[in-house]
Amino acid sequence: MAQEEVKEVGEVKEIEEKKRGVAAFFDLDGTLMCLPSLEKRFFSMLRYQKLIGIRNYFLWLAEAVRLIPRGINQIMHANKMYLRGVSIHEEDSLSAPSFNAEAVERVAWHAERGHLVVIVSGTLEILAERAARELEAELDARGLVCTIRVCATRLEQKDERWTGRIVGEAMFGEAKARAIRRIAAQEDLDLRRCFAYGDSSSDRWMLEAVGKPTAVNPSNDLGHIARRNDWTVLRWRHERNFTQRARSAQGSQRLEEADHELHASRPKAGFRV
């Protein structure tokens, strides 16, 4: 009896050790979330609210010219001068991220198995962190407790405003693979047993860094790379998960209730309906 108990404890310990050696790395835009990217939505909001001055566009252009020798990807991903002087708290005005339903299912699958879940994204760190917290809430609604780690593009801050300069390196291309290897060293991960999910050719290095890569709704370039390397390819439909649909319905209901109250109060206040 004692031998059986020792054997059972040993098996449980072995399973737990295996879980601790595995992580799932997810790209954010186009993989966990549908396009347009979270940063593009953020930029559109800032422009609509007229929080980006004309000077910022000239600063962005000047930085683009400086980065030309490094290629178009550096211009698009490493040039954040349009955010110079913008308050770091403006992201609070951005609507909550909307995740692909099948993406949430896949993250839940990893969380159930005790895998470390990491978002590796070229978007702004503050936006990626918010997405991670929203995704944690989605998992919590399913009874799953999971802390999601984030590796994203970090911006320099001064007096609670962005300077437009990047701290470290922009999190795209090969930088994603370097970040994954750093995390693997910190968490003692076996990358041969780890998973990665991405949608574009710039994610190829991230996918190559693990033993179980998956191309999600891949671009043409990534599709060719995936077929050549015999990677798993998934086609996720662009739809929100149940929790998000419920939140949207609740939001619509609150708007209708507010509108009804407004119309009901107008006669009392002397307004014509």
Short mmCIF file of the C-alpha atoms (twelve columns), coordinates in Angstrom:
data_MODEL
# 
_entry.id   MODEL 
# 
loop_
_atom_site.group_PDB 
_atom_site.id 
_atom_site.type_symbol 
_atom_site.label_atom_id 
_atom_site.label_alt_id 
_atom_site.label_comp_id 
_atom_site.label_asym_id 
_atom_site.label_seq_id 
_atom_site.Cartn_x 
_atom_site.Cartn_y 
_atom_site.Cartn_z 
_atom_site.pdbx_PDB_model_num 
ATOM 1   C CA . MET A 1   0.000   0.000  0.000   1 
ATOM 2   C CA . ALA A 2   2.815   2.370  0.920   1 
ATOM 3   C CA . GLN A 3   4.661   1.524  -2.307  1 
ATOM 4   C CA . GLU A 4   1.546   2.340  -4.364  1 
ATOM 5   C CA . GLU A 5   1.187   5.708  -2.594  1 
ATOM 6   C CA . VAL A 6   4.853   6.532  -3.230  1 
ATOM 7   C CA . LYS A 7   4.442   5.551  -6.874  1 
ATOM 8   C CA . GLU A 8   1.316   7.725  -7.215  1 
ATOM 9   C CA . VAL A 9   3.061   10.723 -5.626  1 
ATOM 10  C CA . GLY A 10  6.012   10.196 -7.960  1 
ATOM 11  C CA . GLU A 11  3.735   10.115 -11.029 1 
ATOM 12  C CA . VAL A 12  1.938   13.309 -9.945  1 
ATOM 13  C CA . LYS A 13  5.287   15.006 -9.363  1 
ATOM 14  C CA . GLU A 14  6.511   13.925 -12.808 1 
ATOM 15  C CA . ILE A 15  3.358   15.300 -14.468 1 
ATOM 16  C CA . GLU A 16  3.723   18.625 -12.621 1 
ATOM 17  C CA . GLU A 17  7.372   18.882 -13.658 1 
ATOM 18  C CA . LYS A 18  6.412   18.272 -17.297 1 
ATOM 19  C CA . LYS A 19  3.757   21.001 -17.110 1 
ATOM 20  C CA . ARG A 20  6.276   23.480 -15.713 1 
ATOM 21  C CA . GLY A 21  8.564   22.951 -18.686 1 
ATOM 22  C CA . VAL A 22  5.982   23.971 -21.301 1 
ATOM 23  C CA . ALA A 23  4.820   27.387 -22.523 1 
ATOM 24  C CA . ALA A 24  2.521   28.667 -25.242 1 
ATOM 25  C CA . PHE A 25  3.629   31.861 -26.992 1 
ATOM 26  C CA . PHE A 26  0.939   33.856 -28.798 1 
ATOM 27  C CA . ASP A 27  1.196   36.734 -31.239 1 
ATOM 28  C CA . LEU A 28  -1.563  39.257 -30.502 1 
ATOM 29  C CA . ASP A 29  -2.727  41.119 -33.620 1 
ATOM 30  C CA . GLY A 30  -4.123  38.800 -36.287 1 
ATOM 31  C CA . THR A 31  -3.739  35.763 -34.031 1 
ATOM 32  C CA . LEU A 32  -5.490  36.261 -30.689 1 
ATOM 33  C CA . MET A 33  -7.292  39.307 -32.052 1 
ATOM 34  C CA . CYS A 34  -8.690  40.147 -35.453 1 
ATOM 35  C CA . LEU A 35  -7.145  42.943 -37.500 1 
ATOM 36  C CA . PRO A 36  -6.835  45.945 -37.584 1 
ATOM 37  C CA . SER A 37  -4.130  45.879 -34.945 1 
ATOM 38  C CA . LEU A 38  -4.646  47.182 -31.429 1 
ATOM 39  C CA . GLU A 39  -2.109  49.943 -32.053 1 
ATOM 40  C CA . LYS A 40  -3.867  51.068 -35.241 1 
ATOM 41  C CA . ARG A 41  -7.122  51.309 -33.315 1 
ATOM 42  C CA . PHE A 42  -5.323  53.280 -30.629 1 
ATOM 43  C CA . PHE A 43  -3.835  55.641 -33.231 1 
ATOM 44  C CA . SER A 44  -7.283  56.164 -34.815 1 
ATOM 45  C CA . MET A 45  -8.742  57.012 -31.399 1 
ATOM 46  C CA . LEU A 46  -5.952  59.513 -30.662 1 
ATOM 47  C CA . ARG A 47  -6.360  61.130 -34.073 1 
ATOM 48  C CA . TYR A 48  -10.148 61.332 -33.674 1 
ATOM 49  C CA . GLN A 49  -9.716  63.025 -30.297 1 
ATOM 50  C CA . LYS A 50  -7.114  65.355 -31.852 1 
ATOM 51  C CA . LEU A 51  -4.448  64.295 -29.347 1 
ATOM 52  C CA . ILE A 52  -1.755  63.943 -32.017 1 
ATOM 53  C CA . GLY A 53  -0.438  67.319 -33.129 1 
ATOM 54  C CA . ILE A 54  0.980   68.153 -36.556 1 
ATOM 55  C CA . ARG A 55  4.453   68.323 -35.005 1 
ATOM 56  C CA . ASN A 56  4.217   64.603 -34.169 1 
ATOM 57  C CA . TYR A 57  3.724   63.741 -37.831 1 
ATOM 58  C CA . PHE A 58  6.885   65.647 -38.747 1 
ATOM 59  C CA . LEU A 59  8.767   63.886 -35.947 1 
ATOM 60  C CA . TRP A 60  7.522   60.535 -37.241 1 
ATOM 61  C CA . LEU A 61  8.607   61.417 -40.785 1 
ATOM 62  C CA . ALA A 62  12.069  62.527 -39.622 1 
ATOM 63  C CA . GLU A 63  12.518  59.266 -37.706 1 
ATOM 64  C CA . ALA A 64  11.304  57.299 -40.744 1 
ATOM 65  C CA . VAL A 65  13.985  58.919 -42.882 1 
ATOM 66  C CA . ARG A 66  16.611  58.006 -40.282 1 
ATOM 67  C CA . LEU A 67  15.443  54.384 -40.240 1 
ATOM 68  C CA . ILE A 68  15.253  53.944 -44.039 1 
ATOM 69  C CA . PRO A 69  18.598  52.089 -44.226 1 
ATOM 70  C CA . ARG A 70  17.252  49.483 -41.772 1 
ATOM 71  C CA . GLY A 71  14.226  48.648 -43.931 1 
ATOM 72  C CA . ILE A 72  10.468  49.176 -43.983 1 
ATOM 73  C CA . ASN A 73  9.845   46.902 -40.985 1 
ATOM 74  C CA . GLN A 74  11.987  49.114 -38.762 1 
ATOM 75  C CA . ILE A 75  10.094  52.189 -39.964 1 
ATOM 76  C CA . MET A 76  6.722   50.595 -39.207 1 
ATOM 77  C CA . HIS A 77  7.560   48.851 -35.939 1 
ATOM 78  C CA . ALA A 78  10.367  50.889 -34.357 1 
ATOM 79  C CA . ASN A 79  9.081   54.386 -35.144 1 
ATOM 80  C CA . LYS A 80  6.709   55.551 -32.383 1 
ATOM 81  C CA . MET A 81  7.429   59.278 -32.570 1 
ATOM 82  C CA . TYR A 82  3.773   59.977 -33.346 1 
ATOM 83  C CA . LEU A 83  3.157   59.306 -29.636 1 
ATOM 84  C CA . ARG A 84  5.583   61.955 -28.375 1 
ATOM 85  C CA . GLY A 85  3.925   63.983 -25.598 1 
ATOM 86  C CA . VAL A 86  0.802   61.781 -25.444 1 
ATOM 87  C CA . SER A 87  -0.332  60.854 -21.925 1 
ATOM 88  C CA . ILE A 88  0.252   57.234 -20.961 1 
ATOM 89  C CA . HIS A 89  -3.282  57.205 -19.512 1 
ATOM 90  C CA . GLU A 90  -4.983  57.745 -22.883 1 
ATOM 91  C CA . GLU A 91  -5.130  53.976 -23.424 1 
ATOM 92  C CA . ASP A 92  -7.884  53.906 -20.798 1 
ATOM 93  C CA . SER A 93  -10.210 55.453 -23.403 1 
ATOM 94  C CA . LEU A 94  -9.648  52.605 -25.868 1 
ATOM 95  C CA . SER A 95  -12.474 50.068 -26.028 1 
ATOM 96  C CA . ALA A 96  -11.797 46.639 -24.537 1 
ATOM 97  C CA . PRO A 97  -9.947  44.201 -26.836 1 
ATOM 98  C CA . SER A 98  -12.114 41.678 -28.685 1 
ATOM 99  C CA . PHE A 99  -10.586 38.206 -28.918 1 
ATOM 100 C CA . ASN A 100 -11.212 35.543 -31.510 1 
ATOM 101 C CA . ALA A 101 -13.468 32.874 -29.952 1 
ATOM 102 C CA . GLU A 102 -11.270 29.989 -31.120 1 
ATOM 103 C CA . ALA A 103 -8.178  31.796 -29.829 1 
ATOM 104 C CA . VAL A 104 -9.707  31.975 -26.352 1 
ATOM 105 C CA . GLU A 105 -10.495 28.252 -26.581 1 
ATOM 106 C CA . ARG A 106 -6.869  27.500 -27.426 1 
ATOM 107 C CA . VAL A 107 -5.517  29.658 -24.585 1 
ATOM 108 C CA . ALA A 108 -7.964  27.911 -22.213 1 
ATOM 109 C CA . TRP A 109 -6.668  24.539 -23.450 1 
ATOM 110 C CA . HIS A 110 -3.129  25.528 -22.456 1 
ATOM 111 C CA . ALA A 111 -4.253  27.032 -19.135 1 
ATOM 112 C CA . GLU A 112 -6.061  23.809 -18.219 1 
ATOM 113 C CA . ARG A 113 -2.781  21.939 -18.687 1 
ATOM 114 C CA . GLY A 114 -0.822  24.329 -16.520 1 
ATOM 115 C CA . HIS A 115 1.249   25.725 -19.394 1 
ATOM 116 C CA . LEU A 116 2.831   29.154 -19.093 1 
ATOM 117 C CA . VAL A 117 0.963   31.527 -21.444 1 
ATOM 118 C CA . VAL A 118 2.893   34.427 -22.987 1 
ATOM 119 C CA . ILE A 119 1.781   37.160 -25.396 1 
ATOM 120 C CA . VAL A 120 4.678   38.169 -27.655 1 
ATOM 121 C CA . SER A 121 3.653   41.231 -29.641 1 
ATOM 122 C CA . GLY A 122 5.074   44.195 -31.514 1 
ATOM 123 C CA . THR A 123 2.300   46.407 -30.162 1 
ATOM 124 C CA . LEU A 124 2.825   48.858 -27.313 1 
ATOM 125 C CA . GLU A 125 3.476   47.123 -24.004 1 
ATOM 126 C CA . ILE A 126 0.720   49.072 -22.253 1 
ATOM 127 C CA . LEU A 127 -1.822  47.854 -24.838 1 
ATOM 128 C CA . ALA A 128 -0.564  44.262 -24.713 1 
ATOM 129 C CA . GLU A 129 -0.764  44.296 -20.906 1 
ATOM 130 C CA . ARG A 130 -4.358  45.445 -21.081 1 
ATOM 131 C CA . ALA A 131 -5.149  42.674 -23.573 1 
ATOM 132 C CA . ALA A 132 -3.526  40.143 -21.225 1 
ATOM 133 C CA . ARG A 133 -5.652  41.277 -18.289 1 
ATOM 134 C CA . GLU A 134 -8.822  41.087 -20.416 1 
ATOM 135 C CA . LEU A 135 -7.867  37.587 -21.545 1 
ATOM 136 C CA . GLU A 136 -7.246  36.566 -17.930 1 
ATOM 137 C CA . ALA A 137 -10.780 37.765 -17.152 1 
ATOM 138 C CA . GLU A 138 -12.122 35.602 -19.996 1 
ATOM 139 C CA . LEU A 139 -10.359 32.584 -18.512 1 
ATOM 140 C CA . ASP A 140 -11.523 33.455 -14.993 1 
ATOM 141 C CA . ALA A 141 -15.126 33.391 -16.272 1 
ATOM 142 C CA . ARG A 142 -14.436 29.745 -17.179 1 
ATOM 143 C CA . GLY A 143 -13.055 28.984 -13.742 1 
ATOM 144 C CA . LEU A 144 -9.433  29.033 -14.909 1 
ATOM 145 C CA . VAL A 145 -6.829  31.001 -12.981 1 
ATOM 146 C CA . CYS A 146 -3.975  31.951 -15.306 1 
ATOM 147 C CA . THR A 147 -1.413  34.754 -15.155 1 
ATOM 148 C CA . ILE A 148 -0.475  35.769 -18.703 1 
ATOM 149 C CA . ARG A 149 3.000   37.122 -19.258 1 
ATOM 150 C CA . VAL A 150 3.691   39.869 -21.827 1 
ATOM 151 C CA . CYS A 151 6.637   40.669 -24.099 1 
ATOM 152 C CA . ALA A 152 5.893   43.769 -26.167 1 
ATOM 153 C CA . THR A 153 7.371   47.038 -27.396 1 
ATOM 154 C CA . ARG A 154 8.182   49.260 -24.433 1 
ATOM 155 C CA . LEU A 155 8.205   53.056 -24.750 1 
ATOM 156 C CA . GLU A 156 10.174  55.567 -22.746 1 
ATOM 157 C CA . GLN A 157 8.085   57.685 -20.360 1 
ATOM 158 C CA . LYS A 158 8.701   61.112 -18.871 1 
ATOM 159 C CA . ASP A 159 6.258   62.875 -16.540 1 
ATOM 160 C CA . GLU A 160 3.611   60.260 -17.409 1 
ATOM 161 C CA . ARG A 161 3.920   61.031 -21.115 1 
ATOM 162 C CA . TRP A 162 5.582   59.072 -23.885 1 
ATOM 163 C CA . THR A 163 8.720   60.449 -25.493 1 
ATOM 164 C CA . GLY A 164 8.238   58.372 -28.647 1 
ATOM 165 C CA . ARG A 165 11.510  56.513 -28.050 1 
ATOM 166 C CA . ILE A 166 11.640  52.742 -27.645 1 
ATOM 167 C CA . VAL A 167 13.267  51.166 -24.615 1 
ATOM 168 C CA . GLY A 168 15.245  48.119 -25.705 1 
ATOM 169 C CA . GLU A 169 14.151  46.802 -29.101 1 
ATOM 170 C CA . ALA A 170 10.875  46.710 -30.999 1 
ATOM 171 C CA . MET A 171 9.258   43.329 -30.453 1 
ATOM 172 C CA . PHE A 172 8.994   42.027 -34.016 1 
ATOM 173 C CA . GLY A 173 10.819  39.598 -36.271 1 
ATOM 174 C CA . GLU A 174 13.888  37.989 -34.726 1 
ATOM 175 C CA . ALA A 175 13.404  39.998 -31.514 1 
ATOM 176 C CA . LYS A 176 10.427  37.752 -30.716 1 
ATOM 177 C CA . ALA A 177 12.617  34.653 -30.906 1 
ATOM 178 C CA . ARG A 178 15.211  36.279 -28.644 1 
ATOM 179 C CA . ALA A 179 12.499  37.134 -26.116 1 
ATOM 180 C CA . ILE A 180 11.248  33.544 -26.163 1 
ATOM 181 C CA . ARG A 181 14.739  32.194 -25.541 1 
ATOM 182 C CA . ARG A 182 15.199  34.615 -22.618 1 
ATOM 183 C CA . ILE A 183 11.950  33.458 -21.039 1 
ATOM 184 C CA . ALA A 184 12.898  29.830 -21.623 1 
ATOM 185 C CA . ALA A 185 16.162  30.391 -19.734 1 
ATOM 186 C CA . GLN A 186 14.381  32.215 -16.887 1 
ATOM 187 C CA . GLU A 187 11.588  29.649 -16.509 1 
ATOM 188 C CA . ASP A 188 13.635  26.539 -17.340 1 
ATOM 189 C CA . LEU A 189 11.448  25.708 -20.336 1 
ATOM 190 C CA . ASP A 190 12.042  22.916 -22.811 1 
ATOM 191 C CA . LEU A 191 11.496  24.783 -26.076 1 
ATOM 192 C CA . ARG A 192 11.149  21.501 -27.969 1 
ATOM 193 C CA . ARG A 193 7.905   20.924 -26.040 1 
ATOM 194 C CA . CYS A 194 6.671   24.536 -26.266 1 
ATOM 195 C CA . PHE A 195 4.003   25.962 -28.564 1 
ATOM 196 C CA . ALA A 196 3.907   29.174 -30.615 1 
ATOM 197 C CA . TYR A 197 1.131   30.779 -32.651 1 
ATOM 198 C CA . GLY A 198 1.536   33.516 -35.280 1 
ATOM 199 C CA . ASP A 199 -0.113  34.823 -38.442 1 
ATOM 200 C CA . SER A 200 2.508   36.724 -40.472 1 
ATOM 201 C CA . SER A 201 5.942   36.109 -41.984 1 
ATOM 202 C CA . SER A 202 7.472   38.333 -39.295 1 
ATOM 203 C CA . ASP A 203 6.427   35.624 -36.795 1 
ATOM 204 C CA . ARG A 204 8.505   32.933 -38.524 1 
ATOM 205 C CA . TRP A 205 11.440  33.328 -36.120 1 
ATOM 206 C CA . MET A 206 9.126   32.964 -33.130 1 
ATOM 207 C CA . LEU A 207 7.614   29.827 -34.636 1 
ATOM 208 C CA . GLU A 208 11.031  28.398 -35.493 1 
ATOM 209 C CA . ALA A 209 12.139  28.843 -31.865 1 
ATOM 210 C CA . VAL A 210 9.767   26.164 -30.532 1 
ATOM 211 C CA . GLY A 211 9.095   22.514 -31.208 1 
ATOM 212 C CA . LYS A 212 5.342   22.930 -31.825 1 
ATOM 213 C CA . PRO A 213 4.735   25.911 -34.144 1 
ATOM 214 C CA . THR A 214 1.301   26.795 -35.506 1 
ATOM 215 C CA . ALA A 215 0.427   29.253 -38.269 1 
ATOM 216 C CA . VAL A 216 -2.979  30.844 -37.600 1 
ATOM 217 C CA . ASN A 217 -4.845  32.303 -40.588 1 
ATOM 218 C CA . PRO A 218 -1.381  32.717 -42.154 1 
ATOM 219 C CA . SER A 219 -0.417  35.356 -44.687 1 
ATOM 220 C CA . ASN A 220 0.656   34.007 -48.077 1 
ATOM 221 C CA . ASP A 221 4.342   34.193 -47.124 1 
ATOM 222 C CA . LEU A 222 3.849   32.432 -43.793 1 
ATOM 223 C CA . GLY A 223 1.587   29.872 -45.487 1 
ATOM 224 C CA . HIS A 224 4.439   28.922 -47.843 1 
ATOM 225 C CA . ILE A 225 6.890   28.710 -44.929 1 
ATOM 226 C CA . ALA A 226 4.453   26.568 -42.920 1 
ATOM 227 C CA . ARG A 227 3.932   24.112 -45.781 1 
ATOM 228 C CA . ARG A 228 7.664   23.883 -46.422 1 
ATOM 229 C CA . ASN A 229 8.357   23.124 -42.762 1 
ATOM 230 C CA . ASP A 230 5.265   20.933 -42.263 1 
ATOM 231 C CA . TRP A 231 3.905   23.185 -39.504 1 
ATOM 232 C CA . THR A 232 0.352   22.979 -38.230 1 
ATOM 233 C CA . VAL A 233 -1.988  25.480 -39.931 1 
ATOM 234 C CA . LEU A 234 -5.223  26.589 -38.273 1 
ATOM 235 C CA . ARG A 235 -8.070  28.620 -39.761 1 
ATOM 236 C CA . TRP A 236 -9.887  30.532 -37.065 1 
ATOM 237 C CA . ARG A 237 -13.166 32.269 -37.876 1 
ATOM 238 C CA . HIS A 238 -13.432 35.964 -37.092 1 
ATOM 239 C CA . GLU A 239 -16.007 35.954 -34.326 1 
ATOM 240 C CA . ARG A 240 -16.114 37.099 -30.738 1 
ATOM 241 C CA . ASN A 241 -16.410 34.637 -27.883 1 
ATOM 242 C CA . PHE A 242 -19.572 34.194 -25.817 1 
ATOM 243 C CA . THR A 243 -18.431 36.386 -22.913 1 
ATOM 244 C CA . GLN A 244 -17.697 39.290 -25.233 1 
ATOM 245 C CA . ARG A 245 -21.028 38.894 -27.020 1 
ATOM 246 C CA . ALA A 246 -22.745 38.960 -23.623 1 
ATOM 247 C CA . ARG A 247 -20.821 42.106 -22.634 1 
ATOM 248 C CA . SER A 248 -21.806 43.749 -25.920 1 
ATOM 249 C CA . ALA A 249 -25.461 42.809 -25.381 1 
ATOM 250 C CA . GLN A 250 -25.334 44.189 -21.832 1 
ATOM 251 C CA . GLY A 251 -23.782 47.393 -23.143 1 
ATOM 252 C CA . SER A 252 -26.541 47.741 -25.743 1 
ATOM 253 C CA . GLN A 253 -29.169 47.095 -23.094 1 
ATOM 254 C CA . ARG A 254 -27.696 49.783 -20.826 1 
ATOM 255 C CA . LEU A 255 -27.715 52.252 -23.723 1 
ATOM 256 C CA . GLU A 256 -31.380 51.452 -24.447 1 
ATOM 257 C CA . GLU A 257 -32.271 51.866 -20.760 1 
ATOM 258 C CA . ALA A 258 -30.427 55.178 -20.597 1 
ATOM 259 C CA . ASP A 259 -32.150 56.356 -23.756 1 
ATOM 260 C CA . HIS A 260 -35.565 55.367 -22.332 1 
ATOM 261 C CA . GLU A 261 -34.842 57.215 -19.072 1 
ATOM 262 C CA . LEU A 262 -33.739 60.293 -21.001 1 
ATOM 263 C CA . HIS A 263 -36.952 60.365 -23.050 1 
ATOM 264 C CA . ALA A 264 -39.054 59.767 -19.928 1 
ATOM 265 C CA . SER A 265 -37.394 62.626 -18.060 1 
ATOM 266 C CA . ARG A 266 -37.688 65.214 -20.834 1 
ATOM 267 C CA . PRO A 267 -41.412 66.034 -20.347 1 
ATOM 268 C CA . LYS A 268 -40.828 66.458 -16.606 1 
ATOM 269 C CA . ALA A 269 -37.971 68.870 -17.281 1 
ATOM 270 C CA . GLY A 270 -39.990 70.867 -19.783 1 
ATOM 271 C CA . PHE A 271 -38.373 69.406 -22.925 1 
ATOM 272 C CA . ARG A 272 -40.344 68.332 -25.919 1 
ATOM 273 C CA . VAL A 273 -39.873 64.703 -26.985 1 
# 
